[in-house]
Coordinates of C-alpha atoms in Angstrom, one line a residue:
M348 CA -53.8 -9.9 30.0
S349 CA -53.7 -6.3 31.3
V350 CA -57.1 -5.0 32.0
R351 CA -57.1 -1.2 32.9
T352 CA -59.1 -0.1 35.9
P353 CA -59.0 3.4 37.6
S354 CA -56.3 2.3 40.2
S355 CA -53.6 2.0 37.6
E356 CA -51.1 4.9 38.0
E357 CA -49.7 6.4 34.8
P358 CA -46.1 8.0 34.9
A359 CA -46.2 11.8 34.3
E360 CA -44.9 13.0 31.0
T361 CA -43.9 16.4 30.0
V362 CA -43.7 16.0 26.3
H363 CA -46.6 17.0 24.0
R364 CA -48.2 14.4 21.7
A365 CA -50.7 14.8 18.9
G366 CA -52.1 12.2 16.5
F367 CA -55.0 10.3 15.2
A368 CA -57.0 7.5 16.6
C369 CA -59.9 5.8 15.1
F370 CA -62.6 3.6 16.5
V371 CA -63.6 0.4 14.5
G372 CA -66.2 -2.3 15.2
R373 CA -69.2 -3.6 13.8
P374 CA -72.3 -1.2 13.2
N375 CA -74.0 0.0 16.5
A376 CA -70.8 -1.0 18.7
G377 CA -71.0 2.4 20.4
K378 CA -68.3 4.1 18.4
S379 CA -70.2 7.6 17.7
T380 CA -71.5 7.7 21.4
L381 CA -67.8 7.2 22.6
T382 CA -66.5 10.0 20.4
N383 CA -69.1 12.4 21.5
A384 CA -68.5 11.3 25.3
L385 CA -64.5 12.1 24.9
V386 CA -64.8 15.2 23.0
G387 CA -67.5 16.3 25.6
Q388 CA -70.1 17.6 22.8
K389 CA -72.1 16.1 19.7
V390 CA -70.0 15.8 17.0
A391 CA -70.9 12.3 15.8
I392 CA -74.6 11.3 15.2
T393 CA -75.8 8.4 17.2
S394 CA -78.7 6.1 16.7
N395 CA -80.1 2.9 17.8
R396 CA -80.2 2.0 14.2
P397 CA -77.0 0.2 12.9
Q398 CA -74.7 1.9 10.0
T399 CA -75.8 5.6 10.7
T400 CA -72.2 7.0 10.4
R401 CA -71.1 7.9 6.8
H402 CA -68.7 10.5 7.2
T403 CA -65.4 10.3 8.8
V404 CA -65.9 12.7 11.5
R405 CA -63.1 13.9 13.5
G406 CA -63.6 14.8 17.2
I407 CA -60.9 16.7 18.8
V408 CA -60.0 16.1 22.5
H409 CA -57.8 18.8 24.0
R410 CA -55.3 18.2 26.8
P411 CA -52.4 20.5 28.1
D412 CA -49.9 17.9 27.1
A413 CA -51.7 16.4 24.1
Q414 CA -54.2 16.6 21.2
L415 CA -56.1 13.5 20.5
I416 CA -58.0 13.6 17.0
L417 CA -60.7 11.0 16.7
V418 CA -61.7 9.4 13.4
D419 CA -65.1 8.0 13.5
T420 CA -65.4 5.6 10.7
P421 CA -68.5 3.9 9.5
G422 CA -69.1 0.3 10.8
L423 CA -67.2 -2.4 8.8
H424 CA -69.6 -4.8 7.3
K425 CA -70.2 -7.3 4.4
P426 CA -71.2 -4.9 1.7
R427 CA -74.7 -5.5 -0.3
T428 CA -74.6 -2.2 -2.3
L429 CA -72.2 0.1 -4.0
L430 CA -72.8 2.3 -1.0
G431 CA -71.5 -0.3 1.4
E432 CA -68.5 -1.0 -0.6
R433 CA -67.6 2.6 -0.6
L434 CA -68.1 2.7 3.1
N435 CA -65.8 -0.1 3.7
D436 CA -63.1 1.4 1.6
V437 CA -63.4 4.6 3.7
V438 CA -62.6 2.4 6.8
R439 CA -59.6 0.7 5.2
T440 CA -58.1 3.7 4.1
T441 CA -58.6 5.3 7.6
W442 CA -57.1 2.3 9.3
A443 CA -53.8 2.8 7.3
E444 CA -53.4 6.4 8.0
V445 CA -54.0 6.7 12.0
D446 CA -51.7 6.4 14.8
V447 CA -53.8 3.9 17.1
I448 CA -56.8 1.8 16.5
G449 CA -59.4 1.5 18.9
F450 CA -61.7 -1.7 18.4
C451 CA -65.0 -1.3 20.1
L452 CA -66.7 -4.4 21.2
P453 CA -70.2 -4.1 23.2
A454 CA -70.1 -5.8 26.5
D455 CA -73.8 -6.9 26.3
Q456 CA -73.3 -9.0 23.0
K457 CA -71.1 -12.2 22.6
L458 CA -68.2 -12.0 20.1
G459 CA -69.9 -12.9 16.9
P460 CA -68.7 -13.5 13.2
G461 CA -68.9 -9.7 12.6
D462 CA -66.3 -9.0 15.4
R463 CA -64.1 -11.8 14.0
F464 CA -64.3 -10.5 10.5
I465 CA -63.0 -7.2 11.7
A466 CA -60.3 -8.7 14.1
K467 CA -59.0 -10.7 11.0
E468 CA -58.6 -7.3 9.1
L469 CA -56.8 -5.9 12.1
A470 CA -54.4 -8.6 12.5
G471 CA -53.1 -7.8 9.0
I472 CA -52.1 -4.2 10.1
K473 CA -49.0 -4.9 12.1
K474 CA -47.4 -1.7 13.1
T475 CA -50.6 0.3 14.5
P476 CA -51.0 -0.3 18.2
K477 CA -54.6 -1.6 18.9
V478 CA -56.7 -1.1 22.0
A479 CA -59.6 -3.3 22.6
I480 CA -62.5 -1.0 24.0
V481 CA -65.5 -2.8 25.6
T482 CA -68.3 -0.5 25.3
K483 CA -71.6 -0.5 27.0
T484 CA -70.5 -1.7 30.4
D485 CA -73.5 -0.1 32.0
L486 CA -75.6 -2.9 30.6
V487 CA -74.0 -5.9 32.0
D488 CA -73.1 -7.3 35.6
P489 CA -69.5 -7.8 36.6
K490 CA -69.5 -11.6 35.9
A491 CA -70.6 -10.9 32.2
L492 CA -68.0 -8.2 31.7
A493 CA -65.5 -10.5 33.1
E494 CA -66.4 -13.2 30.5
Q495 CA -66.1 -10.6 27.7
L496 CA -62.6 -9.3 28.7
I497 CA -61.4 -13.0 28.8
A498 CA -62.9 -13.8 25.2
I499 CA -61.3 -10.5 23.8
D500 CA -57.9 -11.6 25.5
Q501 CA -58.5 -15.0 23.7
L502 CA -59.5 -13.7 20.4
G503 CA -56.3 -11.6 20.3
Q504 CA -54.1 -14.6 21.1
E505 CA -55.7 -16.7 18.6
L506 CA -55.3 -14.1 15.7
G507 CA -51.8 -12.8 16.7
I508 CA -53.2 -9.5 17.8
E509 CA -51.2 -8.1 20.7
W510 CA -53.8 -5.6 22.3
A511 CA -51.8 -2.6 23.8
E512 CA -54.8 -2.3 26.5
I513 CA -58.1 -3.8 27.2
V514 CA -60.3 -1.1 28.4
P515 CA -64.0 -1.5 29.7
V516 CA -65.8 1.9 29.2
S517 CA -69.6 3.1 29.6
A518 CA -69.8 6.4 27.5
V519 CA -73.5 6.6 28.8
G520 CA -72.4 6.4 32.5
A521 CA -69.3 8.3 31.9
K522 CA -67.4 5.6 33.5
Q523 CA -63.5 5.4 32.5
V524 CA -63.9 7.5 29.3
D525 CA -61.2 9.9 30.8
L526 CA -58.9 6.8 31.5
L527 CA -59.4 5.7 27.9
A528 CA -58.2 9.1 26.6
D529 CA -55.2 8.7 29.2
L530 CA -54.3 5.3 27.7
L531 CA -54.5 6.4 24.1
I532 CA -52.5 9.6 24.3
P533 CA -49.1 7.8 25.3
L534 CA -49.5 5.8 21.9
L535 CA -49.6 9.0 20.0
P536 CA -46.1 10.4 18.4
E537 CA -44.5 13.3 20.0
G538 CA -45.6 16.8 18.1
P539 CA -47.3 20.2 18.4
A540 CA -51.1 20.4 18.4
L541 CA -52.5 19.9 14.9
Y542 CA -55.7 21.9 15.3
P543 CA -56.5 25.4 17.1
E544 CA -57.7 25.3 20.8
G545 CA -61.4 25.3 20.9
D546 CA -61.9 23.3 17.7
L547 CA -64.1 20.2 18.2
T548 CA -64.2 18.9 14.7
D549 CA -62.9 19.8 11.4
E550 CA -66.2 18.6 9.8
P551 CA -67.8 21.4 7.3
E552 CA -70.8 23.1 9.1
Q553 CA -73.1 22.1 6.2
V554 CA -72.1 18.3 6.5
M555 CA -72.9 18.5 10.4
V556 CA -76.3 20.1 10.0
A557 CA -77.1 17.8 7.2
E558 CA -76.2 14.9 9.7
L559 CA -78.3 16.3 12.5
I560 CA -81.3 16.4 10.0
R561 CA -80.6 12.7 9.0
E562 CA -80.3 11.7 12.7
A563 CA -83.8 13.2 13.4
A564 CA -85.2 11.7 10.3
L565 CA -84.0 8.0 11.4
E566 CA -85.7 8.3 14.8
G567 CA -88.6 6.0 15.0
V568 CA -88.8 5.0 11.1
R569 CA -89.0 1.4 10.3
D570 CA -86.2 -0.9 10.0
E571 CA -85.9 -0.7 6.2
L572 CA -85.5 3.0 5.9
P573 CA -82.1 4.1 7.7
H574 CA -80.0 3.1 4.7
S575 CA -82.3 4.9 2.3
I576 CA -82.1 8.3 3.9
A577 CA -79.7 10.8 2.8
V578 CA -79.7 14.6 3.5
V579 CA -78.3 17.4 1.5
V580 CA -77.9 21.0 2.7
E581 CA -78.5 23.1 -0.4
E582 CA -77.9 26.5 1.3
M583 CA -77.3 28.2 4.5
L584 CA -77.7 32.0 4.4
P585 CA -78.1 34.8 7.1
R586 CA -81.4 36.3 6.5
E587 CA -81.1 39.9 5.2
D588 CA -82.5 42.9 6.9
R589 CA -82.1 41.4 10.6
P590 CA -81.1 43.6 13.4
A591 CA -77.6 42.5 14.6
D592 CA -78.8 41.5 17.9
R593 CA -81.5 39.1 16.4
P594 CA -79.8 37.2 13.5
L595 CA -81.6 34.3 11.8
L596 CA -80.0 31.7 9.8
D597 CA -82.0 30.3 6.8
I598 CA -81.2 26.6 6.0
H599 CA -82.7 24.8 3.1
A600 CA -82.2 21.2 3.1
N601 CA -83.5 17.9 1.0
V602 CA -84.3 14.7 2.6
Y603 CA -83.6 12.0 -0.3
I604 CA -85.3 8.5 -0.1
E605 CA -85.1 5.9 -2.6
R606 CA -88.7 5.0 -3.5
P607 CA -92.0 7.0 -3.5
S608 CA -93.7 4.7 -1.3
Q609 CA -91.0 5.9 1.4
K610 CA -92.2 9.3 1.1
G611 CA -95.3 9.2 3.2
I612 CA -93.3 7.4 5.9
I613 CA -90.9 10.4 6.4
I614 CA -93.6 13.0 6.2
G615 CA -96.2 11.2 8.2
P616 CA -99.9 11.8 8.4
K617 CA -100.7 15.7 7.5
G618 CA -96.7 16.3 7.5
K619 CA -96.7 15.6 11.5
R620 CA -93.5 13.5 11.4
L621 CA -91.6 15.9 9.0
K622 CA -92.5 18.7 11.4
E623 CA -91.0 16.8 14.4
V624 CA -87.8 16.1 12.3
G625 CA -87.7 19.9 11.8
I626 CA -88.2 20.9 15.4
K627 CA -86.0 18.3 16.9
S628 CA -82.9 18.9 14.4
R629 CA -83.5 22.6 14.6
K630 CA -82.8 22.4 18.3
H631 CA -79.5 20.5 17.9
I632 CA -78.4 22.9 14.9
E633 CA -79.0 25.9 16.9
A634 CA -76.9 24.6 19.8
L635 CA -74.2 23.7 17.2
L636 CA -74.0 26.9 15.4
G637 CA -74.9 29.2 18.3
T638 CA -77.7 31.2 16.2
P639 CA -81.4 30.9 15.8
V640 CA -82.4 29.1 12.6
F641 CA -85.2 29.0 10.1
L642 CA -85.4 25.2 8.8
D643 CA -86.8 24.4 5.6
L644 CA -87.2 20.8 4.7
H645 CA -88.2 19.1 1.6
V646 CA -88.5 15.3 0.9
K647 CA -87.4 14.2 -2.5
V648 CA -87.0 10.7 -4.2
A649 CA -83.5 9.8 -5.7
K650 CA -84.4 6.4 -7.3
D651 CA -82.0 3.5 -5.9
W652 CA -79.4 6.0 -5.0
Q653 CA -77.3 3.6 -2.9
R654 CA -76.7 1.6 -6.1
D655 CA -76.1 4.4 -8.7
P656 CA -72.6 5.8 -9.1
K657 CA -73.9 9.2 -10.3
Q658 CA -76.6 9.7 -7.5
L659 CA -73.9 8.7 -4.8
R660 CA -71.6 11.4 -6.1
K661 CA -74.3 14.1 -6.1
L662 CA -75.3 13.1 -2.5
G663 CA -71.7 13.3 -1.4
F664 CA -70.2 9.8 -1.3

């Protein structure tokens, strides 16, 4: 078993490599946090609620000798709704198209049926190299980490998966994040950069703004709500009649939930919660777009949208 630690020396390479890596793992395995840490900026929404990622976010890591494009997929899970089935289809399609797969397994949770379910699917993908990434190492002591590394090695042997690497990382503590990039890059094909220097993601701005609003709306709501929230940015327009040195961007967005009873939870007493969502997301949106923003939020009911193909289409799934 080869477990990578910082002392490992990598041979210098002069060729340029560029390609796609995707992180897979059960919901809440730390995939989005890791994507943001590698890119060095917030491109994927993070939440302590499982199953928050719904779009394939590409984060782009630029190096002088390489370009690593990270595809962040939803967590693979046993679907209960039409939305769930569509999310799983997104995951499988992505796996088939990338150059390397990073399987994220949290250090602080023993391997469970969810991990095994994903590992079995991965075992069926023969050609693509697979790297086991042990996330959240800041939450465990060295003994527990060693046990997890051994368990992952054994899981690979049992299912016939040959891990290209097993790498412990802590995205929050910024431990071994650069090393992970160093180990993923040699697994990419040789070739020129696929995106211009300075690009961090190819997500449309409107999608990213909607995701930032949804992330703020998810914070502190009850467990049953995360899956029920969708956000659609209806329009983003520069305010007219503003001086060039004081621009303002008007953003009008709708927060959709599934039942009228959920409306009060999102809005809060006297609109307090919705106001907090607006303040919090506006700060992140202004940082992302680099311009002052006026954010107009409305909460609407789209009845049982997760199970309705027409509503799913309307909400962008």
